[in-house]
DNA sequence: GCGCTTACTGTAAGCGCTTACCTATGGCGC
DNA sequence: GCGCCATAGGTAAGCGCTTACAGTAAGCGC
């Protein structure tokens, strides 16, 4: 079947055509099921393909069809399990649809974002799903004008051609904060995320909830956690210094909540005994932490499916009907919150 | 500069050549820095490129050069933070080298693995890094014979053309188990991973350590955890049933250790008071769990860099000198282990 | 002034596909 | 038996690059 070790030329459509005694056009039509081809020829072609071990060269195909059956995913940090869950969801759908996925992690770096976006154009990727975007909307617009399908997962780029699908961050942050308020907490700290739109939204939701409960926001109660365990840990240490009377904290994501819990415990306090904590994301993991984490769930899988579906639709030429898709977050009560002492 | 909204044809190398008053060959040479180009022409070409906003079409380029500047990464589950860390390391290097990365998650499914491998060939990806492989070696061999560079991250496929770079799993498992033994534990359970080579290796290391300490392995002390939190949790519940006298457990990875801790605590026992637990991986997260996890560290970053470097070298035509690269694991002592009561 | 380099540059042939366009064939209604 | 249409399949022109090959001009030693 194959001479092991021989690095012979891979068979092309010409080889198949010759062996099957037809033209390349017919082979192409048979293989792609476009146009009609008589049964006997089809059989001959299949046999030739089989015998030669022929696989169409998708590069050549892409050159003429201008489609690569590939989408790209830009996100800040694959190491964050929430993004990983998103990727898993996206991958599941791309697999179904015979698309392939290029992964680009940008670390909230606008230079890198633009570099990747340009690269993706050059590679003629069919479209992109972008998350953690920090590039100014007008620079994104340049790509969109060019006819490059993009769907955003976290920020409105105020272009009618770029749909946004995400969870309602402000609402979620409000739910978390209200939960703590309703338990009786008043000194509620916030561990903010990395400087990006979603962090602002969550901060805003937190502040709004405090205000509407008559609690004046105190800047000593806010620290930066950067969405990581380490960041959350360090932020918590700082908060414990700057506001030792805090009784609760709303962390911008589960990872920083986990870091914060570690810091709280290390300081000799207990969760939720001395301080209650609520996260954001509802990682698969968060059900298993000690204590299991009360958190705001965002439906990673639905976001993944919906956005990918939308992007694939745009690639196929469909205009998105709805430009904003806000998923409703859900408060998941577990054991990291309770009434203050 | 650009007429917004007009979906005009993207400029090609011909447009640049015409505008700069040179041939396409010269443009190509100037842009790729191959062959000599007189300074004035170079300037004219740069100006034309700038004016037209020209970006070379990499598809067309790939068709002739037979290189795509893309590598693929096959792994079982991106949702596992260890793999995510690996991806981050690989991505960092590919970025440096102007390569791009296709991500394929296979979920330990051999069908999917083969499907992806075939797809990668068709897409003319330059090479692949594969992890969590369950496909029989001979099927992998087919791709390798074809001259497709592959480096494995977890299993020897016994082909001289396929390097393996991984941590010494058996050694690591031995270290974990010996640690537990040295603390005085005798009833040591094991939560095994998903059915794959690394799980076997870790099981073997565990058993060997027990035996050389004169403890006879007991099948009631082994349960399947599938490398996930849920799996670890369920396995632990089963173990608590089948061997309630256990005092320690070695989990095949950190994620299942976290699940196990949750189960132990839920059963009214404490970690490490009633049962000690050691994981494997040393996720970034594991330092922050409650209690912080004693674990066997595998150097994700080094594995990532080394394997990628190797693959890129193979793509450039270099033969790997060493075919096996075993990293030495390191036992990280934290707070989830102590002497039995 | 001649032959030989050396430095540039252009011409054109592909890379492996898809597809517009055209031709041939056979069935069918009359 | 003829015109017409549907069906099948071939021809060849690209898609946008790279690069082998050839050619020109300038520089140089003698």
Coordinates of C-alpha atoms in Angstrom, one line a residue, chain A residues 1-10 55-60 62-63 66 68-71 77-81 84-85 87-88 91-92 94-106 112 115-116 118-124 142 144-147 227-230 233 255 258-259 261-262 265 284-285 287-292 319, chain B residues 1-10 55-60 62-63 66 68-71 77-81 84-85 87-88 91-92 94-106 112 115-116 118-124 142 144-147 227-230 233 255 258-259 261-262 265 284-285 287-292 319:
Chain A
X1 CA 0.0 0.0 0.0
X2 CA 2.8 2.4 0.8
X3 CA 6.5 2.0 0.6
X4 CA 7.5 2.7 4.2
X5 CA 10.1 5.4 4.5
X6 CA 9.8 6.5 0.9
X7 CA 8.9 10.2 0.9
X8 CA 7.1 10.0 -2.4
X9 CA 5.0 12.8 -3.6
X10 CA 1.5 12.8 -2.3
X55 CA -6.5 13.3 0.3
X56 CA -7.4 16.6 -1.2
X57 CA -5.0 19.4 -0.4
X58 CA -7.1 21.9 1.4
X59 CA -4.6 24.6 0.8
X60 CA -5.1 24.4 -2.9
X62 CA -8.8 27.2 -0.1
X63 CA -6.9 29.3 -2.6
X66 CA -11.4 31.5 -0.5
X68 CA -10.4 27.7 5.0
X69 CA -13.0 26.0 7.2
X70 CA -11.1 27.4 10.1
X71 CA -12.1 29.9 12.7
X77 CA -5.7 33.4 29.0
X78 CA -6.3 29.8 28.3
X79 CA -5.1 29.0 31.8
X80 CA -8.3 30.4 33.2
X81 CA -10.7 27.4 33.4
X84 CA -11.0 26.6 28.8
X85 CA -14.6 25.6 29.3
X87 CA -13.0 26.6 24.3
X88 CA -14.3 23.1 24.9
X91 CA -14.5 23.0 19.8
X92 CA -17.5 20.6 20.2
X94 CA -16.7 23.3 15.2
X95 CA -16.0 19.6 15.2
X96 CA -19.6 18.9 14.3
X97 CA -19.5 21.4 11.5
X98 CA -16.1 20.3 10.2
X99 CA -14.4 23.5 11.1
X100 CA -11.1 23.7 12.8
X101 CA -10.0 26.1 15.4
X102 CA -6.9 28.3 15.7
X103 CA -6.2 29.4 19.3
X104 CA -4.6 32.7 20.1
X105 CA -4.0 33.9 23.6
X106 CA -3.5 37.6 23.9
X112 CA -0.8 41.2 20.4
X115 CA -1.0 41.4 15.5
X116 CA -3.1 38.3 15.7
X118 CA -3.8 40.8 11.1
X119 CA -2.3 37.4 11.0
X120 CA -5.7 35.8 10.9
X121 CA -6.6 37.9 7.9
X122 CA -3.4 36.9 6.1
X123 CA -4.2 33.3 6.9
X124 CA -7.7 33.8 5.5
X142 CA -11.0 48.1 10.2
X144 CA -14.9 44.2 10.0
X145 CA -15.2 46.7 7.1
X146 CA -13.0 44.3 5.2
X147 CA -15.7 41.8 5.5
X227 CA -8.7 37.3 37.6
X228 CA -6.0 34.9 38.9
X229 CA -5.5 32.9 42.1
X230 CA -2.4 34.8 42.9
X233 CA -4.7 36.1 47.1
X255 CA -10.2 31.9 40.5
X258 CA -10.1 30.8 45.5
X259 CA -6.9 32.8 46.0
X261 CA -10.0 32.1 50.5
X262 CA -6.5 30.9 50.8
X265 CA -7.6 31.2 56.0
X284 CA -16.7 23.1 37.3
X285 CA -14.1 23.2 40.1
X287 CA -18.3 22.9 43.5
X288 CA -15.4 21.1 45.0
X289 CA -13.4 23.7 46.8
X290 CA -13.4 23.9 50.5
X291 CA -15.8 25.3 51.3
X292 CA -17.7 24.9 48.0
X319 CA -26.8 38.6 8.8
Chain B
X1 CA -7.1 55.0 2.6
X2 CA -10.0 52.6 2.4
X3 CA -13.5 53.1 1.2
X4 CA -15.5 52.0 4.3
X5 CA -18.0 49.3 3.5
X6 CA -16.8 48.6 0.0
X7 CA -15.9 45.0 -0.2
X8 CA -13.3 45.6 -2.8
X9 CA -10.8 42.9 -3.8
X10 CA -7.9 42.7 -1.5
X55 CA -0.9 41.7 3.0
X56 CA 0.5 38.6 1.4
X57 CA -2.0 35.8 1.1
X58 CA -0.5 33.0 3.1
X59 CA -2.7 30.4 1.5
X60 CA -1.2 31.1 -1.9
X62 CA 1.7 27.8 1.4
X63 CA 0.6 26.2 -1.8
X66 CA 4.4 23.6 1.2
X68 CA 1.8 26.7 6.6
X69 CA 3.6 28.0 9.7
X70 CA 1.1 26.2 11.7
X71 CA 1.4 23.4 14.1
X77 CA -9.2 17.9 27.5
X78 CA -8.5 21.5 27.5
X79 CA -10.6 21.9 30.6
X80 CA -7.9 20.2 32.6
X81 CA -5.7 23.1 33.8
X84 CA -4.1 24.5 29.6
X85 CA -0.8 25.4 31.2
X87 CA -1.0 25.2 25.8
X88 CA 0.0 28.5 27.3
X91 CA 1.6 29.2 22.5
X92 CA 4.3 31.5 24.0
X94 CA 4.9 29.5 18.7
X95 CA 4.3 33.2 19.0
X96 CA 8.0 33.9 19.2
X97 CA 8.6 31.8 16.1
X98 CA 5.7 33.2 14.1
X99 CA 3.9 29.9 14.1
X100 CA 0.2 29.6 14.8
X101 CA -1.5 26.8 16.7
X102 CA -4.5 24.7 15.8
X103 CA -6.1 23.2 18.9
X104 CA -7.8 19.8 18.7
X105 CA -9.3 18.1 21.7
X106 CA -9.8 14.4 21.5
X112 CA -11.4 11.4 16.9
X115 CA -9.9 11.9 12.2
X116 CA -7.9 14.9 13.4
X118 CA -6.0 13.0 8.8
X119 CA -7.5 16.4 8.8
X120 CA -4.1 17.9 9.8
X121 CA -2.4 16.2 6.9
X122 CA -5.0 17.5 4.6
X123 CA -4.6 21.0 6.0
X124 CA -0.9 20.6 5.6
X142 CA 1.4 5.7 9.0
X144 CA 5.0 9.5 10.4
X145 CA 6.2 7.5 7.4
X146 CA 4.5 10.1 5.3
X147 CA 7.1 12.6 6.7
X227 CA -8.6 12.8 35.9
X228 CA -11.5 15.0 36.8
X229 CA -12.9 16.6 39.9
X230 CA -16.1 14.7 39.6
X233 CA -15.0 12.7 44.1
X255 CA -8.0 17.7 39.9
X258 CA -9.5 18.2 44.8
X259 CA -12.6 16.1 44.1
X261 CA -10.9 16.1 49.3
X262 CA -14.4 17.3 48.8
X265 CA -14.7 16.4 54.0
X284 CA -1.0 26.7 39.8
X285 CA -4.3 26.3 41.6
X287 CA -1.1 26.1 46.1
X288 CA -4.4 27.8 46.9
X289 CA -6.7 24.9 47.8
X290 CA -7.8 24.2 51.4
X291 CA -5.6 22.6 52.5
X292 CA -2.9 23.5 50.0
X319 CA 16.7 15.1 13.3

